[in-house]
Tab-separated table of C-alpha atoms in Angstrom:
chain	number	residue	atom	x	y	z
A	1	MET	CA	91.323	63.830	35.882
A	2	SER	CA	93.640	65.179	33.193
A	3	ALA	CA	97.303	65.875	33.870
A	4	SER	CA	96.788	69.643	33.517
A	5	LYS	CA	93.987	69.629	36.082
A	6	VAL	CA	96.130	67.651	38.491
A	7	LEU	CA	98.965	70.097	37.978
A	8	ASN	CA	96.689	73.095	38.586
A	9	PHE	CA	95.293	71.413	41.686
A	10	TYR	CA	98.749	71.000	43.201
A	11	ARG	CA	99.709	74.533	42.224
A	12	ARG	CA	96.691	75.896	44.097
A	13	LYS	CA	97.571	73.725	47.091
A	14	ARG	CA	101.136	74.982	47.009
A	15	LYS	CA	100.022	78.609	46.852
A	16	ARG	CA	97.702	78.082	49.818
A	17	PHE	CA	100.449	76.389	51.768
A	18	PHE	CA	102.867	79.181	50.920
A	19	GLY	CA	100.269	81.790	51.923
A	20	LEU	CA	99.645	80.053	55.253
A	21	TYR	CA	103.400	79.722	55.802
A	22	MET	CA	103.947	83.437	55.153
A	23	ALA	CA	101.047	84.398	57.441
A	24	ALA	CA	102.424	82.202	60.208
A	25	TRP	CA	105.926	83.630	59.707
A	26	ILE	CA	104.642	87.198	59.880
A	27	LEU	CA	102.602	86.436	63.007
A	28	PHE	CA	105.559	84.744	64.676
A	29	SER	CA	107.843	87.634	63.705
A	30	LEU	CA	105.420	90.186	65.117
A	31	MET	CA	105.108	88.299	68.395
A	32	SER	CA	108.875	87.807	68.700
A	33	VAL	CA	109.744	91.404	67.901
A	34	ALA	CA	106.992	92.812	70.141
A	35	ASP	CA	108.213	90.657	73.012
A	36	TYR	CA	111.777	91.894	72.598
A	37	ILE	CA	110.922	95.595	72.373
A	38	PRO	CA	110.274	97.166	75.811
A	39	ASP	CA	107.029	98.942	76.661
A	40	THR	CA	108.899	101.872	78.214
A	41	ILE	CA	112.449	103.139	77.884
A	42	SER	CA	114.454	106.067	79.199
A	43	VAL	CA	116.747	108.057	76.925
A	44	THR	CA	118.994	110.958	77.812
A	45	VAL	CA	118.397	114.264	76.083
A	46	GLY	CA	120.042	114.117	72.669
A	47	GLY	CA	120.575	110.369	72.946
A	48	ALA	CA	119.778	107.643	70.442
A	49	VAL	CA	118.186	104.225	70.808
A	50	SER	CA	118.697	100.865	69.141
A	51	PHE	CA	117.080	97.494	69.799
A	52	GLY	CA	119.801	95.565	68.035
A	53	THR	CA	120.845	95.493	64.398
A	54	PHE	CA	119.252	92.084	63.862
A	55	LEU	CA	115.748	93.507	64.285
A	56	PRO	CA	114.268	94.764	60.980
A	57	VAL	CA	112.373	97.505	62.801
A	58	THR	CA	112.000	101.156	61.853
A	59	LYS	CA	111.231	103.703	64.549
A	60	THR	CA	109.186	106.866	64.190
A	61	VAL	CA	109.411	109.297	67.102
A	62	LYS	CA	106.750	111.811	67.950
A	63	TYR	CA	107.361	114.713	70.307
A	64	ALA	CA	104.795	117.430	70.986
A	65	ASP	CA	102.755	116.129	68.005
A	66	GLU	CA	105.748	116.586	65.730
A	67	THR	CA	107.370	113.624	64.000
A	68	VAL	CA	111.164	113.586	64.108
A	69	GLU	CA	113.635	111.229	62.519
A	70	SER	CA	115.675	110.302	65.588
A	71	PHE	CA	116.360	111.149	69.199
A	72	ASP	CA	119.265	113.278	68.033
A	73	SER	CA	116.624	115.772	66.919
A	74	LEU	CA	115.490	116.113	70.514
A	75	GLY	CA	118.746	117.532	71.789
A	76	ALA	CA	117.219	120.904	72.563
A	77	ALA	CA	114.017	119.501	73.994
A	78	GLN	CA	113.036	119.781	77.627
A	79	ASN	CA	112.643	116.612	79.675
A	80	GLY	CA	109.378	115.005	78.702
A	81	ILE	CA	107.700	111.996	77.156
A	82	CYS	CA	107.666	110.830	73.544
A	83	GLU	CA	105.849	108.048	71.764
A	84	MET	CA	107.886	105.896	69.418
A	85	GLU	CA	106.103	103.754	66.851
A	86	CYS	CA	107.933	100.606	65.777
A	87	ARG	CA	107.176	98.942	62.421
A	88	LEU	CA	108.410	95.611	61.106
A	89	LEU	CA	110.174	96.061	57.762
A	90	GLY	CA	108.927	99.653	57.834
A	91	LEU	CA	105.374	98.532	57.056
A	92	ILE	CA	103.667	96.479	59.760
A	93	PRO	CA	102.940	98.219	63.114
A	94	VAL	CA	104.509	96.205	65.948
A	95	LYS	CA	104.464	98.281	69.090
A	96	SER	CA	104.186	101.764	70.523
A	97	VAL	CA	106.909	102.517	73.053
A	98	THR	CA	106.725	105.235	75.694
A	99	VAL	CA	110.030	107.109	75.830
A	100	ASN	CA	110.975	109.089	78.909
A	101	ILE	CA	113.519	111.778	78.044
A	102	VAL	CA	115.784	112.248	81.057
A	103	GLU	CA	118.863	114.179	82.055
A	104	ASP	CA	122.125	112.248	82.131
A	105	THR	CA	122.304	110.594	85.566
A	106	GLU	CA	125.446	109.710	87.470
A	107	VAL	CA	125.762	107.616	90.625
A	108	ILE	CA	128.609	106.200	92.685
A	109	PRO	CA	128.828	102.415	92.097
A	110	CYS	CA	129.447	100.657	95.396
A	111	GLY	CA	129.799	96.892	95.863
A	112	VAL	CA	130.376	97.310	99.598
A	113	PRO	CA	128.844	94.822	102.082
A	114	VAL	CA	126.700	96.450	104.759
A	115	GLY	CA	124.799	95.273	107.796
A	116	ILE	CA	121.032	95.546	107.457
A	117	TYR	CA	118.683	95.772	110.413
A	118	ILE	CA	114.934	96.341	110.103
A	119	GLN	CA	111.966	96.460	112.445
A	120	THR	CA	108.626	95.269	111.123
A	121	GLU	CA	105.507	97.422	111.002
A	122	GLY	CA	103.792	95.623	113.871
A	123	VAL	CA	104.497	92.110	115.144
A	124	TYR	CA	104.776	89.726	112.203
A	125	VAL	CA	103.011	86.361	112.408
A	126	VAL	CA	105.315	83.674	111.014
A	127	ASP	CA	103.178	80.601	111.691
A	128	ILE	CA	100.187	79.241	113.571
A	129	THR	CA	101.054	76.438	116.000
A	130	LYS	CA	99.548	74.337	118.775
A	131	VAL	CA	99.719	74.713	122.549
A	132	GLU	CA	100.083	71.689	124.819
A	133	THR	CA	97.986	72.477	127.872
A	134	GLY	CA	98.355	71.378	131.473
A	135	ASP	CA	95.487	68.879	131.236
A	136	GLY	CA	97.181	67.027	128.388
A	137	THR	CA	95.065	68.415	125.547
A	138	VAL	CA	96.418	70.182	122.499
A	139	GLN	CA	94.758	73.399	121.356
A	140	SER	CA	95.322	75.980	118.638
A	141	PRO	CA	93.537	79.138	119.804
A	142	ALA	CA	94.617	81.272	116.828
A	143	LYS	CA	93.721	78.710	114.137
A	144	HIS	CA	91.322	80.105	111.493
A	145	LEU	CA	91.568	83.513	113.178
A	146	LEU	CA	95.142	84.689	112.632
A	147	LYS	CA	97.359	83.535	109.781
A	148	ALA	CA	100.953	83.700	108.645
A	149	GLY	CA	101.704	87.079	107.093
A	150	ASP	CA	99.498	89.085	109.480
A	151	TYR	CA	100.975	92.103	111.243
A	152	ILE	CA	99.585	92.474	114.760
A	153	THR	CA	99.346	96.202	115.429
A	154	ALA	CA	97.165	96.374	118.568
A	155	VAL	CA	95.630	94.264	121.335
A	156	ASN	CA	92.407	95.462	122.992
A	157	GLY	CA	92.973	98.833	121.356
A	158	GLU	CA	96.512	99.193	122.741
A	159	SER	CA	99.080	99.722	119.999
A	160	ILE	CA	102.080	97.378	120.002
A	161	SER	CA	105.269	97.214	117.942
A	162	THR	CA	107.384	94.522	119.632
A	163	LYS	CA	106.911	90.851	120.395
A	164	GLU	CA	107.733	91.543	124.058
A	165	GLU	CA	104.703	93.826	124.287
A	166	LEU	CA	102.516	91.135	122.736
A	167	VAL	CA	103.828	88.419	125.078
A	168	ASP	CA	103.202	90.600	128.150
A	169	LEU	CA	99.608	91.352	127.136
A	170	VAL	CA	98.872	87.670	126.475
A	171	ARG	CA	100.511	86.476	129.702
A	172	THR	CA	98.533	88.933	131.829
A	173	SER	CA	95.230	88.245	130.055
A	174	GLU	CA	94.115	85.683	132.667
A	175	GLY	CA	92.618	83.706	129.792
A	176	GLN	CA	90.217	86.473	128.824
A	177	GLU	CA	89.349	86.967	125.169
A	178	LEU	CA	91.654	89.438	123.409
A	179	LEU	CA	90.645	91.672	120.517
A	180	VAL	CA	93.633	91.497	118.174
A	181	THR	CA	94.000	94.108	115.431
A	182	VAL	CA	95.991	93.014	112.380
A	183	ASP	CA	97.126	94.430	109.085
A	184	ARG	CA	96.345	91.733	106.529
A	185	GLY	CA	97.544	92.599	103.052
A	186	GLY	CA	97.106	96.289	103.724
A	187	VAL	CA	93.588	95.891	105.134
A	188	ALA	CA	92.862	96.311	108.860
A	189	ALA	CA	91.006	93.421	110.512
A	190	GLU	CA	90.058	92.432	114.067
A	191	CYS	CA	90.045	88.929	115.533
A	192	ALA	CA	88.802	87.775	118.953
A	193	VAL	CA	91.325	85.227	120.263
A	194	THR	CA	91.241	83.500	123.640
A	195	PRO	CA	94.657	82.532	125.100
A	196	VAL	CA	95.149	79.116	126.695
A	197	LYS	CA	97.551	77.949	129.396
A	198	ASN	CA	100.493	75.810	128.347
A	199	GLU	CA	102.053	73.039	130.439
A	200	GLU	CA	103.980	75.610	132.491
A	201	GLY	CA	100.833	77.583	133.241
A	202	VAL	CA	101.720	80.460	130.870
A	203	TYR	CA	99.015	81.894	128.616
A	204	GLN	CA	99.748	81.656	124.877
A	205	LEU	CA	98.026	82.312	121.560
A	206	GLY	CA	99.740	79.506	119.664
A	207	ILE	CA	101.615	81.667	117.167
A	208	TRP	CA	105.239	82.189	116.126
A	209	VAL	CA	106.115	85.853	115.684
A	210	ARG	CA	109.040	88.176	114.995
A	211	ASP	CA	109.495	91.927	115.021
A	212	ASP	CA	112.931	92.436	113.480
A	213	MET	CA	115.417	90.991	110.996
A	214	ALA	CA	119.116	91.405	110.319
A	215	GLY	CA	121.615	90.272	107.722
A	216	ILE	CA	124.360	91.143	105.263
A	217	GLY	CA	123.709	92.706	101.858
A	218	THR	CA	125.556	94.749	99.266
A	219	LEU	CA	125.239	98.459	98.597
A	220	THR	CA	124.566	99.068	94.891
A	221	TYR	CA	124.758	102.832	94.357
A	222	VAL	CA	124.757	106.202	96.078
A	223	THR	CA	123.463	109.347	94.394
A	224	GLU	CA	124.712	112.907	94.681
A	225	ASP	CA	122.171	113.662	97.408
A	226	GLN	CA	123.270	110.590	99.436
A	227	THR	CA	120.250	108.415	98.650
A	228	PHE	CA	121.151	104.773	98.154
A	229	GLY	CA	119.844	101.548	96.678
A	230	ALA	CA	120.882	98.033	97.681
A	231	LEU	CA	120.132	94.317	97.173
A	232	GLY	CA	118.135	94.612	93.924
A	233	HIS	CA	115.295	92.659	95.528
A	234	SER	CA	113.144	92.979	98.619
A	235	ILE	CA	113.824	91.730	102.116
A	236	SER	CA	111.428	88.814	102.533
A	237	ASP	CA	110.575	86.654	105.507
A	238	VAL	CA	112.579	83.438	105.442
A	239	ASP	CA	109.569	81.346	106.478
A	240	THR	CA	106.677	82.877	104.518
A	241	SER	CA	108.683	84.393	101.603
A	242	ASP	CA	106.480	87.501	101.877
A	243	ARG	CA	107.998	90.948	101.405
A	244	VAL	CA	108.329	92.499	104.853
A	245	THR	CA	106.618	95.773	105.705
A	246	ILE	CA	109.132	97.834	107.657
A	247	ALA	CA	108.611	100.449	110.338
A	248	GLU	CA	112.225	101.557	110.310
A	249	GLY	CA	115.605	100.249	109.320
A	250	THR	CA	119.307	100.958	109.631
A	251	VAL	CA	122.420	100.171	107.606
A	252	TYR	CA	125.654	99.564	109.509
A	253	HIS	CA	129.302	99.100	108.739
A	254	ALA	CA	130.009	95.405	108.197
A	255	SER	CA	133.048	93.273	107.524
A	256	VAL	CA	133.414	89.904	105.815
A	257	LEU	CA	134.761	87.283	108.235
A	258	ASN	CA	134.501	84.197	106.061
A	259	ILE	CA	133.376	83.053	102.629
A	260	ILE	CA	131.462	79.810	102.166
A	261	ARG	CA	132.023	78.918	98.526
A	262	GLY	CA	129.042	78.152	96.348
A	263	GLU	CA	128.776	74.636	94.980
A	264	LYS	CA	126.238	72.853	92.816
A	265	GLY	CA	123.122	72.513	94.963
A	266	SER	CA	124.432	74.971	97.594
A	267	PRO	CA	124.574	78.732	96.888
A	268	GLY	CA	127.223	79.558	99.513
A	269	GLU	CA	127.255	82.756	101.554
A	270	LEU	CA	129.208	85.644	102.983
A	271	VAL	CA	129.716	85.318	106.719
A	272	GLY	CA	129.919	88.848	108.031
A	273	GLN	CA	130.064	90.828	111.223
A	274	ILE	CA	127.663	93.705	111.740
A	275	ARG	CA	128.908	96.365	114.102
A	276	TYR	CA	125.804	97.343	116.088
A	277	ALA	CA	126.900	100.646	117.567
A	278	ASP	CA	125.762	104.223	117.061
A	279	ASP	CA	129.135	105.238	115.643
A	280	GLN	CA	128.890	102.422	113.075
A	281	ILE	CA	125.573	103.553	111.566
A	282	LEU	CA	125.847	104.452	107.892
A	283	GLY	CA	122.289	105.539	107.270
A	284	THR	CA	118.557	104.868	107.369
A	285	ILE	CA	116.410	102.458	105.366
A	286	THR	CA	113.140	104.069	104.288
A	287	GLU	CA	111.725	101.596	101.766
A	288	ASN	CA	111.654	97.854	101.191
A	289	GLN	CA	110.425	97.346	97.628
A	290	SER	CA	110.401	94.465	95.172
A	291	ASP	CA	113.381	96.027	93.379
A	292	GLY	CA	115.554	96.671	96.424
A	293	ILE	CA	115.899	98.529	99.691
A	294	PHE	CA	116.347	102.281	99.627
A	295	GLY	CA	117.224	105.051	102.029
A	296	ILE	CA	119.606	107.855	102.907
A	297	LEU	CA	123.240	107.596	103.965
A	298	ASP	CA	124.679	109.798	106.674
A	299	PHE	CA	128.215	108.720	105.820
A	300	LEU	CA	129.860	107.168	102.788
A	301	PRO	CA	131.705	103.899	103.566
A	302	GLU	CA	135.484	104.358	103.760
A	303	GLU	CA	135.978	101.948	100.839
A	304	LEU	CA	134.216	104.421	98.544
A	305	ALA	CA	136.393	107.425	99.365
A	306	GLY	CA	137.565	108.938	96.113
A	307	VAL	CA	135.342	106.760	93.905
A	308	GLU	CA	134.082	108.807	90.973
A	309	PRO	CA	130.436	108.644	89.883
A	310	VAL	CA	129.609	106.964	86.570
A	311	SER	CA	126.773	107.426	84.095
A	312	VAL	CA	123.698	105.216	84.129
A	313	GLY	CA	123.334	102.825	81.196
A	314	TYR	CA	119.738	102.161	80.204
A	315	LYS	CA	118.394	98.764	79.187
A	316	GLN	CA	118.365	99.397	75.442
A	317	GLU	CA	122.090	100.204	75.657
A	318	ILE	CA	123.009	96.873	77.241
A	319	ARG	CA	124.543	94.265	74.960
A	320	GLU	CA	125.278	90.605	75.351
A	321	GLY	CA	128.935	90.094	76.095
A	322	GLU	CA	131.542	91.087	78.652
A	323	ALA	CA	130.700	93.183	81.696
A	324	GLU	CA	131.922	93.337	85.282
A	325	ILE	CA	130.599	93.305	88.816
A	326	LEU	CA	132.033	95.199	91.762
A	327	MET	CA	132.473	93.622	95.198
A	328	GLU	CA	134.557	94.231	98.301
A	329	PHE	CA	135.735	91.225	100.305
A	330	ASP	CA	138.828	92.457	102.127
A	331	GLY	CA	138.688	96.235	102.439
A	332	GLU	CA	139.004	97.136	98.767
A	333	VAL	CA	136.383	97.128	96.032
A	334	SER	CA	137.492	95.032	93.047
A	335	ALA	CA	136.043	94.416	89.582
A	336	TYR	CA	135.316	90.868	88.390
A	337	THR	CA	134.441	89.903	84.816
A	338	ILE	CA	131.136	88.326	83.832
A	339	GLN	CA	129.513	87.469	80.529
A	340	ILE	CA	125.961	88.716	79.905
A	341	GLU	CA	124.067	85.917	78.158
A	342	SER	CA	120.698	87.594	77.579
A	343	VAL	CA	118.871	90.875	78.126
A	344	ASN	CA	115.113	90.545	78.721
A	345	MET	CA	113.532	93.962	78.358
A	346	ASN	CA	110.060	92.665	79.268
A	347	ALA	CA	110.852	90.167	82.010
A	348	SER	CA	107.841	89.114	84.079
A	349	GLU	CA	110.136	89.382	87.112
A	350	ILE	CA	112.174	92.587	86.920
A	351	ASN	CA	114.786	91.060	89.242
A	352	LYS	CA	115.607	88.581	86.465
A	353	SER	CA	116.037	90.930	83.509
A	354	LEU	CA	119.717	90.109	83.016
A	355	LEU	CA	121.130	86.596	82.740
A	356	PHE	CA	124.890	86.266	83.157
A	357	TYR	CA	127.645	83.890	84.158
A	358	VAL	CA	130.872	84.562	86.026
A	359	THR	CA	134.053	84.203	83.973
A	360	ASP	CA	136.542	85.731	86.411
A	361	GLU	CA	138.820	82.951	87.639
A	362	GLU	CA	139.791	84.863	90.791
A	363	LEU	CA	136.153	85.270	91.834
A	364	ILE	CA	135.356	81.643	91.004
A	365	GLU	CA	138.317	80.540	93.119
A	366	LYS	CA	137.258	82.793	95.980
A	367	THR	CA	133.487	82.301	96.061
A	368	GLY	CA	132.569	79.714	93.448
A	369	GLY	CA	130.616	82.451	91.634
A	370	ILE	CA	127.650	84.321	93.096
A	371	ILE	CA	126.864	83.640	96.749
A	372	GLN	CA	124.341	84.872	99.299
A	373	GLY	CA	125.251	88.346	100.484
A	374	MET	CA	126.331	89.488	97.014
A	375	SER	CA	122.822	90.603	96.070
A	376	GLY	CA	123.190	94.241	95.099
A	377	CYS	CA	126.659	94.039	93.525
A	378	PRO	CA	126.637	96.691	90.786
A	379	ILE	CA	127.025	95.516	87.188
A	380	LEU	CA	128.999	97.768	84.844
A	381	GLN	CA	129.445	97.677	81.092
A	382	ASP	CA	131.322	100.111	78.855
A	383	GLY	CA	132.014	102.345	81.841
A	384	LYS	CA	128.343	102.682	82.829
A	385	ILE	CA	126.379	101.126	85.671
A	386	ILE	CA	123.656	99.008	84.085
A	387	GLY	CA	122.283	96.811	86.846
A	388	ALA	CA	122.755	94.842	90.043
A	389	VAL	CA	123.141	91.167	90.936
A	390	THR	CA	119.939	89.684	92.407
A	391	HIS	CA	119.902	85.882	92.293
A	392	VAL	CA	122.184	82.903	91.875
A	393	PHE	CA	121.403	79.590	90.196
A	394	VAL	CA	121.458	76.924	92.898
A	395	SER	CA	122.330	74.396	90.208
A	396	ASP	CA	125.347	76.458	89.103
A	397	PRO	CA	126.726	79.277	91.306
A	398	ARG	CA	128.584	80.705	88.324
A	399	GLN	CA	125.258	81.766	86.820
A	400	GLY	CA	123.094	84.572	88.098
A	401	TYR	CA	120.338	87.063	87.413
A	402	GLY	CA	120.386	90.839	87.579
A	403	ILE	CA	118.022	93.799	87.616
A	404	PHE	CA	118.262	96.896	85.408
A	405	ILE	CA	119.688	99.830	87.348
A	406	GLU	CA	116.986	102.098	85.936
A	407	ASP	CA	114.344	99.981	87.688
A	408	MET	CA	116.107	100.541	91.011
A	409	LEU	CA	116.539	104.254	90.324
A	410	SER	CA	112.844	104.614	89.527
A	411	GLN	CA	112.257	104.481	93.286
């Protein structure tokens, strides 16, 4: 083969390689940019949006079939929905984003620990166990019939809501088959279960159950109409990890008695006292959702007297860098600095949309970082509330996750 043919051969190879490289780069760029850009955003009337100056993306906004240059052009528009088309380098379509145009929202940021008490919707089955009978045998009457996560709502057609009611019906069954009605993942089911006598001669079904839960959490925000959000994640059963279906719930005044500092391998916790008395009730819990608990306050905690509401910061406004969390440990809400490491606008788990680490030396000295009971601490940046603390890294209590405040407010 002549030298010129060899040279042409390698030139063609180089062009193909360059073409494949460019195609791969474009594909990777599209995937990376599309993953960073959210599917849905909220923007206040007359507001603007940016996904970061490092993204070579142009945005075309359509409102009422009319194309406008920016959200500034929507200042006179009524609340509604726009579609925003994003293009890489102004040429390649990347993503279509749904834009909700909203009024400017203000809420009172809290950071106040509260006592949480909830009653389950029915009697919650925690586990299936065995019964040691008087004749020395071991039986499991509920095995393959009931299962952990079931909510027992009736026995022989008689509605029940407490474990005491269930125990009484089983004890007085005289060993007769019971028709147990359960809510299993939102679907009603019936199981015929026959109680057996234990060693003491008491009839049992061989199940562990509970009908209420209590603990300490942190109030995140209160709106003008006294609705509140807290925790930033759901209340889940400690044994099954399932989100609990609640019948009713109450928030109480609470005080911090002790702080167990977080250490590597141990998240630490707030040790608090819940004041279970009618005159200590703050409000009612109406919802237990994946993004927090929600309800209505009858009274604002004393620590929040005189606290001014702040504007809501939406996810596209959040930047990596300094922010602060609010928390009350000794009667006064204080601000503690954190550093936001990353903002994930399309997180598979909305409770882990913000990644941050604690930089405030006072908080590190006091708690070690983020500890149990601080879920719900509001996160503020540039004078706006942007999210709430949700999780701590067991491997490093100075690191934590947060949820966007707009996801909590969507409830």
